[in-house]
Amino acid sequence: MPATFAALPAVLPVALTVLIGYGARRSGIVPASLWQGVEIFCYRVLFPAIMLVSVYHADLGWSRIGPFGTALLLTTAAAALVVLALRRILALPDPRFTTLFQTVTRWNAFIALALATQLTGPKGIGLISVAMAFLIPVVNVVNVLVMSIWGSGKAGIFGMIKAILSKPIIPGCAAGLALNLGGIPCHARPTTRSARSEQRPFRSA
């Protein structure tokens, strides 16, 4: 019970933000004609910007993130292989398989980042940033490939490449990695004041 109450202040702001957004959409406070523009702006501008800043400030030295990143990738790969096996065992139709594959392999990094900020502070933000840097590009590319092969609109190799590059989050991750690994100074700041003081800039592996 004490642990539950300790986590409540971290979970409550995130839950309230989601509920406020849902209420604004359902109540008509934000007109339906404008809501699509808000979603597009978040998807194409704000999410990539968050990814760029988070990945840029992540400590990507191999001694720090090597085992952690490897464990993340192996766990995700294992989950993906289980779903691929279930497709054959259960004879899942393509639409159901692609939905299940995305449900198992994708995760809401932005809610995780918000919770990490509240629960664990700068250390948690650093770990989530590393997880985002490792997993989000890989998961997005793999899911695009799966949708291109088994989705309703099957695409060739050029269609796959186009679909991957059209994901705004991919350039955001790539730009953050380029700035981080290149040691390029950037004035973007971490998401919290405490993170600003403790998260480290690029450190070579």
CSV table of N, CA and C in Angstrom, one decimal, residues 58-154:
chain,number,residue,atom,x,y,z
A,58,ALA,N,21.1,11.8,-23.9
A,58,ALA,CA,21.4,10.4,-23.3
A,58,ALA,C,22.9,10.1,-23.4
A,59,ASP,N,23.4,9.5,-22.3
A,59,ASP,CA,24.8,9.1,-22.2
A,59,ASP,C,24.9,7.8,-23.0
A,60,LEU,N,25.5,7.9,-24.2
A,60,LEU,CA,25.6,6.7,-25.1
A,60,LEU,C,26.9,6.0,-25.0
A,61,GLY,N,27.7,6.3,-24.0
A,61,GLY,CA,29.0,5.5,-23.8
A,61,GLY,C,28.7,4.0,-23.7
A,62,TRP,N,29.5,3.2,-24.4
A,62,TRP,CA,29.2,1.8,-24.5
A,62,TRP,C,29.3,1.1,-23.1
A,63,SER,N,30.2,1.6,-22.2
A,63,SER,CA,30.2,1.0,-20.9
A,63,SER,C,29.0,1.2,-20.1
A,64,ARG,N,28.2,2.2,-20.4
A,64,ARG,CA,27.0,2.5,-19.7
A,64,ARG,C,25.8,1.9,-20.4
A,65,ILE,N,25.7,1.9,-21.7
A,65,ILE,CA,24.5,1.5,-22.3
A,65,ILE,C,24.6,0.2,-23.1
A,66,GLY,N,25.8,-0.4,-23.2
A,66,GLY,CA,26.0,-1.6,-24.0
A,66,GLY,C,25.1,-2.8,-23.5
A,67,PRO,N,25.3,-3.2,-22.2
A,67,PRO,CA,24.5,-4.3,-21.8
A,67,PRO,C,23.0,-4.0,-21.7
A,68,PHE,N,22.7,-2.8,-21.3
A,68,PHE,CA,21.3,-2.4,-21.2
A,68,PHE,C,20.6,-2.3,-22.6
A,69,GLY,N,21.3,-1.7,-23.5
A,69,GLY,CA,20.7,-1.7,-24.9
A,69,GLY,C,20.6,-3.0,-25.5
A,70,THR,N,21.6,-3.9,-25.3
A,70,THR,CA,21.6,-5.2,-25.8
A,70,THR,C,20.4,-6.0,-25.3
A,71,ALA,N,20.2,-5.9,-23.9
A,71,ALA,CA,19.1,-6.6,-23.3
A,71,ALA,C,17.7,-6.1,-23.9
A,72,LEU,N,17.6,-4.8,-24.1
A,72,LEU,CA,16.4,-4.2,-24.7
A,72,LEU,C,16.1,-4.8,-26.1
A,73,LEU,N,17.1,-4.8,-26.9
A,73,LEU,CA,17.0,-5.3,-28.3
A,73,LEU,C,16.6,-6.8,-28.3
A,74,LEU,N,17.3,-7.6,-27.4
A,74,LEU,CA,17.1,-9.0,-27.4
A,74,LEU,C,15.7,-9.3,-26.9
A,75,THR,N,15.2,-8.6,-25.9
A,75,THR,CA,13.9,-8.8,-25.4
A,75,THR,C,12.8,-8.5,-26.4
A,76,THR,N,13.0,-7.4,-27.1
A,76,THR,CA,12.1,-7.0,-28.2
A,76,THR,C,12.1,-8.0,-29.3
A,77,ALA,N,13.3,-8.5,-29.7
A,77,ALA,CA,13.4,-9.5,-30.7
A,77,ALA,C,12.7,-10.8,-30.3
A,78,ALA,N,12.9,-11.2,-29.1
A,78,ALA,CA,12.2,-12.4,-28.6
A,78,ALA,C,10.7,-12.3,-28.7
A,79,ALA,N,10.2,-11.1,-28.3
A,79,ALA,CA,8.7,-10.9,-28.3
A,79,ALA,C,8.2,-11.0,-29.8
A,80,ALA,N,9.0,-10.4,-30.7
A,80,ALA,CA,8.6,-10.4,-32.1
A,80,ALA,C,8.6,-11.8,-32.6
A,81,LEU,N,9.6,-12.6,-32.3
A,81,LEU,CA,9.7,-14.0,-32.8
A,81,LEU,C,8.5,-14.8,-32.2
A,82,VAL,N,8.1,-14.6,-31.0
A,82,VAL,CA,7.0,-15.3,-30.4
A,82,VAL,C,5.7,-15.0,-31.2
A,83,VAL,N,5.5,-13.7,-31.6
A,83,VAL,CA,4.3,-13.3,-32.3
A,83,VAL,C,4.4,-14.0,-33.7
A,84,LEU,N,5.6,-14.0,-34.3
A,84,LEU,CA,5.7,-14.6,-35.7
A,84,LEU,C,5.4,-16.1,-35.6
A,85,ALA,N,5.8,-16.7,-34.5
A,85,ALA,CA,5.5,-18.1,-34.3
A,85,ALA,C,4.0,-18.4,-34.1
A,86,LEU,N,3.4,-17.5,-33.3
A,86,LEU,CA,1.9,-17.6,-33.1
A,86,LEU,C,1.2,-17.4,-34.4
A,87,ARG,N,1.7,-16.6,-35.3
A,87,ARG,CA,1.0,-16.5,-36.6
A,87,ARG,C,0.8,-17.8,-37.3
A,88,ARG,N,1.9,-18.6,-37.3
A,88,ARG,CA,1.8,-19.9,-37.9
A,88,ARG,C,1.0,-20.9,-37.1
A,89,ILE,N,1.3,-20.9,-35.8
A,89,ILE,CA,0.6,-21.9,-34.9
A,89,ILE,C,-0.9,-21.7,-34.9
A,90,LEU,N,-1.3,-20.4,-34.8
A,90,LEU,CA,-2.8,-20.1,-34.7
A,90,LEU,C,-3.4,-19.8,-36.0
A,91,ALA,N,-2.6,-19.8,-37.1
A,91,ALA,CA,-3.1,-19.5,-38.4
A,91,ALA,C,-3.8,-18.1,-38.4
A,92,LEU,N,-3.1,-17.1,-37.9
A,92,LEU,CA,-3.7,-15.8,-37.7
A,92,LEU,C,-3.8,-15.1,-39.1
A,93,PRO,N,-5.0,-14.5,-39.4
A,93,PRO,CA,-5.1,-13.7,-40.7
A,93,PRO,C,-4.2,-12.5,-40.6
A,94,ASP,N,-3.8,-12.0,-41.7
A,94,ASP,CA,-2.8,-10.9,-41.8
A,94,ASP,C,-3.2,-9.7,-40.9
A,95,PRO,N,-4.5,-9.2,-41.0
A,95,PRO,CA,-4.8,-8.0,-40.2
A,95,PRO,C,-4.7,-8.3,-38.7
A,96,ARG,N,-5.1,-9.4,-38.3
A,96,ARG,CA,-5.0,-9.7,-36.8
A,96,ARG,C,-3.5,-9.9,-36.4
A,97,PHE,N,-2.7,-10.5,-37.3
A,97,PHE,CA,-1.3,-10.7,-37.0
A,97,PHE,C,-0.6,-9.3,-36.9
A,98,THR,N,-0.8,-8.4,-37.8
A,98,THR,CA,-0.1,-7.1,-37.8
A,98,THR,C,-0.6,-6.3,-36.6
A,99,THR,N,-1.9,-6.4,-36.2
A,99,THR,CA,-2.3,-5.7,-35.0
A,99,THR,C,-1.6,-6.3,-33.8
A,100,LEU,N,-1.6,-7.6,-33.7
A,100,LEU,CA,-0.9,-8.2,-32.5
A,100,LEU,C,0.6,-7.9,-32.5
A,101,PHE,N,1.2,-7.9,-33.6
A,101,PHE,CA,2.6,-7.6,-33.7
A,101,PHE,C,2.9,-6.2,-33.2
A,102,GLN,N,2.1,-5.2,-33.6
A,102,GLN,CA,2.3,-3.8,-33.1
A,102,GLN,C,2.0,-3.7,-31.7
A,103,THR,N,1.0,-4.4,-31.2
A,103,THR,CA,0.6,-4.3,-29.8
A,103,THR,C,1.8,-4.8,-28.9
A,104,VAL,N,2.4,-5.9,-29.3
A,104,VAL,CA,3.5,-6.5,-28.5
A,104,VAL,C,4.8,-5.8,-28.6
A,105,THR,N,5.1,-5.2,-29.7
A,105,THR,CA,6.5,-4.6,-29.9
A,105,THR,C,6.5,-3.1,-29.6
A,106,ARG,N,5.4,-2.4,-29.8
A,106,ARG,CA,5.4,-1.0,-29.6
A,106,ARG,C,5.1,-0.6,-28.1
A,107,TRP,N,5.7,0.5,-27.7
A,107,TRP,CA,5.4,1.0,-26.3
A,107,TRP,C,5.3,2.5,-26.4
A,108,ASN,N,4.6,3.0,-25.4
A,108,ASN,CA,4.4,4.5,-25.3
A,108,ASN,C,5.6,5.1,-24.6
A,109,ALA,N,6.6,5.5,-25.4
A,109,ALA,CA,7.8,6.1,-24.8
A,109,ALA,C,7.5,7.4,-24.1
A,110,PHE,N,6.5,8.2,-24.5
A,110,PHE,CA,6.3,9.5,-24.0
A,110,PHE,C,5.7,9.4,-22.6
A,111,ILE,N,4.8,8.5,-22.4
A,111,ILE,CA,4.2,8.3,-21.1
A,111,ILE,C,5.3,7.7,-20.2
A,112,ALA,N,6.2,6.8,-20.7
A,112,ALA,CA,7.3,6.3,-19.9
A,112,ALA,C,8.2,7.4,-19.5
A,113,LEU,N,8.5,8.3,-20.4
A,113,LEU,CA,9.4,9.4,-20.1
A,113,LEU,C,8.8,10.3,-19.0
A,114,ALA,N,7.5,10.6,-19.1
A,114,ALA,CA,6.8,11.4,-18.1
A,114,ALA,C,6.8,10.8,-16.7
A,115,LEU,N,6.6,9.4,-16.7
A,115,LEU,CA,6.6,8.7,-15.4
A,115,LEU,C,8.0,8.6,-14.8
A,116,ALA,N,9.0,8.4,-15.7
A,116,ALA,CA,10.4,8.4,-15.2
A,116,ALA,C,10.8,9.7,-14.6
A,117,THR,N,10.3,10.8,-15.2
A,117,THR,CA,10.6,12.1,-14.6
A,117,THR,C,10.1,12.3,-13.2
A,118,GLN,N,8.9,11.8,-13.0
A,118,GLN,CA,8.3,11.9,-11.6
A,118,GLN,C,8.8,10.9,-10.6
A,119,LEU,N,9.0,9.6,-11.1
A,119,LEU,CA,9.4,8.6,-10.2
A,119,LEU,C,10.8,8.5,-9.8
A,120,THR,N,11.7,8.7,-10.8
A,120,THR,CA,13.1,8.4,-10.6
A,120,THR,C,14.0,9.6,-10.9
A,121,GLY,N,13.5,10.7,-11.4
A,121,GLY,CA,14.3,11.8,-11.7
A,121,GLY,C,15.3,11.7,-12.8
A,122,PRO,N,16.4,12.3,-12.8
A,122,PRO,CA,17.4,12.3,-13.9
A,122,PRO,C,17.9,11.0,-14.3
A,123,LYS,N,18.1,10.1,-13.3
A,123,LYS,CA,18.6,8.7,-13.7
A,123,LYS,C,17.6,8.0,-14.5
A,124,GLY,N,16.3,8.1,-14.1
A,124,GLY,CA,15.3,7.4,-14.9
A,124,GLY,C,15.1,8.0,-16.3
A,125,ILE,N,15.2,9.3,-16.4
A,125,ILE,CA,15.2,10.0,-17.7
A,125,ILE,C,16.3,9.5,-18.6
A,126,GLY,N,17.5,9.4,-18.0
A,126,GLY,CA,18.6,8.9,-18.8
A,126,GLY,C,18.4,7.5,-19.3
A,127,LEU,N,17.9,6.6,-18.5
A,127,LEU,CA,17.6,5.2,-18.9
A,127,LEU,C,16.5,5.2,-20.0
A,128,ILE,N,15.4,5.9,-19.8
A,128,ILE,CA,14.4,6.0,-20.8
A,128,ILE,C,14.9,6.6,-22.1
A,129,SER,N,15.7,7.6,-22.0
A,129,SER,CA,16.3,8.2,-23.2
A,129,SER,C,17.1,7.2,-24.0
A,130,VAL,N,17.9,6.4,-23.3
A,130,VAL,CA,18.7,5.4,-23.9
A,130,VAL,C,17.8,4.3,-24.6
A,131,ALA,N,16.7,3.9,-23.8
A,131,ALA,CA,15.8,3.0,-24.4
A,131,ALA,C,15.1,3.5,-25.6
A,132,MET,N,14.8,4.8,-25.6
A,132,MET,CA,14.2,5.4,-26.8
A,132,MET,C,15.1,5.4,-27.9
A,133,ALA,N,16.4,5.8,-27.7
A,133,ALA,CA,17.4,5.8,-28.7
A,133,ALA,C,17.6,4.5,-29.3
A,134,PHE,N,17.6,3.4,-28.5
A,134,PHE,CA,17.8,2.1,-29.0
A,134,PHE,C,16.6,1.5,-29.7
A,135,LEU,N,15.4,1.6,-29.0
A,135,LEU,CA,14.3,0.8,-29.5
A,135,LEU,C,13.4,1.5,-30.5
A,136,ILE,N,13.1,2.8,-30.3
A,136,ILE,CA,12.1,3.4,-31.2
A,136,ILE,C,12.5,3.4,-32.7
A,137,PRO,N,13.7,3.7,-33.1
A,137,PRO,CA,14.0,3.5,-34.5
A,137,PRO,C,13.9,2.1,-35.0
A,138,VAL,N,14.4,1.1,-34.2
A,138,VAL,CA,14.3,-0.3,-34.6
A,138,VAL,C,12.9,-0.8,-34.7
A,139,VAL,N,12.1,-0.5,-33.6
A,139,VAL,CA,10.7,-0.9,-33.6
A,139,VAL,C,9.9,-0.3,-34.7
A,140,ASN,N,10.1,1.0,-35.0
A,140,ASN,CA,9.4,1.6,-36.1
A,140,ASN,C,9.8,1.0,-37.4
A,141,VAL,N,11.0,0.8,-37.7
A,141,VAL,CA,11.5,0.2,-38.9
A,141,VAL,C,10.9,-1.2,-39.1
A,142,VAL,N,11.0,-2.1,-38.0
A,142,VAL,CA,10.5,-3.4,-38.1
A,142,VAL,C,9.0,-3.4,-38.3
A,143,ASN,N,8.2,-2.6,-37.6
A,143,ASN,CA,6.8,-2.5,-37.8
A,143,ASN,C,6.4,-2.1,-39.2
A,144,VAL,N,7.1,-1.1,-39.8
A,144,VAL,CA,6.9,-0.7,-41.1
A,144,VAL,C,7.1,-1.9,-42.1
A,145,LEU,N,8.2,-2.6,-41.9
A,145,LEU,CA,8.5,-3.8,-42.7
A,145,LEU,C,7.3,-4.8,-42.6
A,146,VAL,N,6.9,-5.1,-41.4
A,146,VAL,CA,5.8,-6.1,-41.2
A,146,VAL,C,4.5,-5.6,-41.9
A,147,MET,N,4.2,-4.3,-41.7
A,147,MET,CA,3.0,-3.8,-42.4
A,147,MET,C,3.1,-3.8,-43.9
A,148,SER,N,4.3,-3.6,-44.4
A,148,SER,CA,4.6,-3.6,-45.8
A,148,SER,C,4.4,-5.1,-46.4
A,149,ILE,N,4.8,-6.1,-45.6
A,149,ILE,CA,4.8,-7.4,-46.1
A,149,ILE,C,3.4,-8.1,-45.9
A,150,TRP,N,2.8,-7.9,-44.6
A,150,TRP,CA,1.6,-8.5,-44.3
A,150,TRP,C,0.4,-7.6,-44.2
A,151,GLY,N,0.6,-6.3,-44.3
A,151,GLY,CA,-0.5,-5.4,-44.2
A,151,GLY,C,-1.4,-5.4,-45.5
A,152,SER,N,-2.5,-4.6,-45.4
A,152,SER,CA,-3.4,-4.5,-46.5
A,152,SER,C,-2.8,-3.9,-47.8
A,153,GLY,N,-1.9,-2.9,-47.6
A,153,GLY,CA,-1.3,-2.3,-48.7
A,153,GLY,C,0.2,-2.8,-48.8
A,154,LYS,N,0.4,-4.0,-49.3
A,154,LYS,CA,1.7,-4.6,-49.4
A,154,LYS,C,2.5,-3.8,-50.4
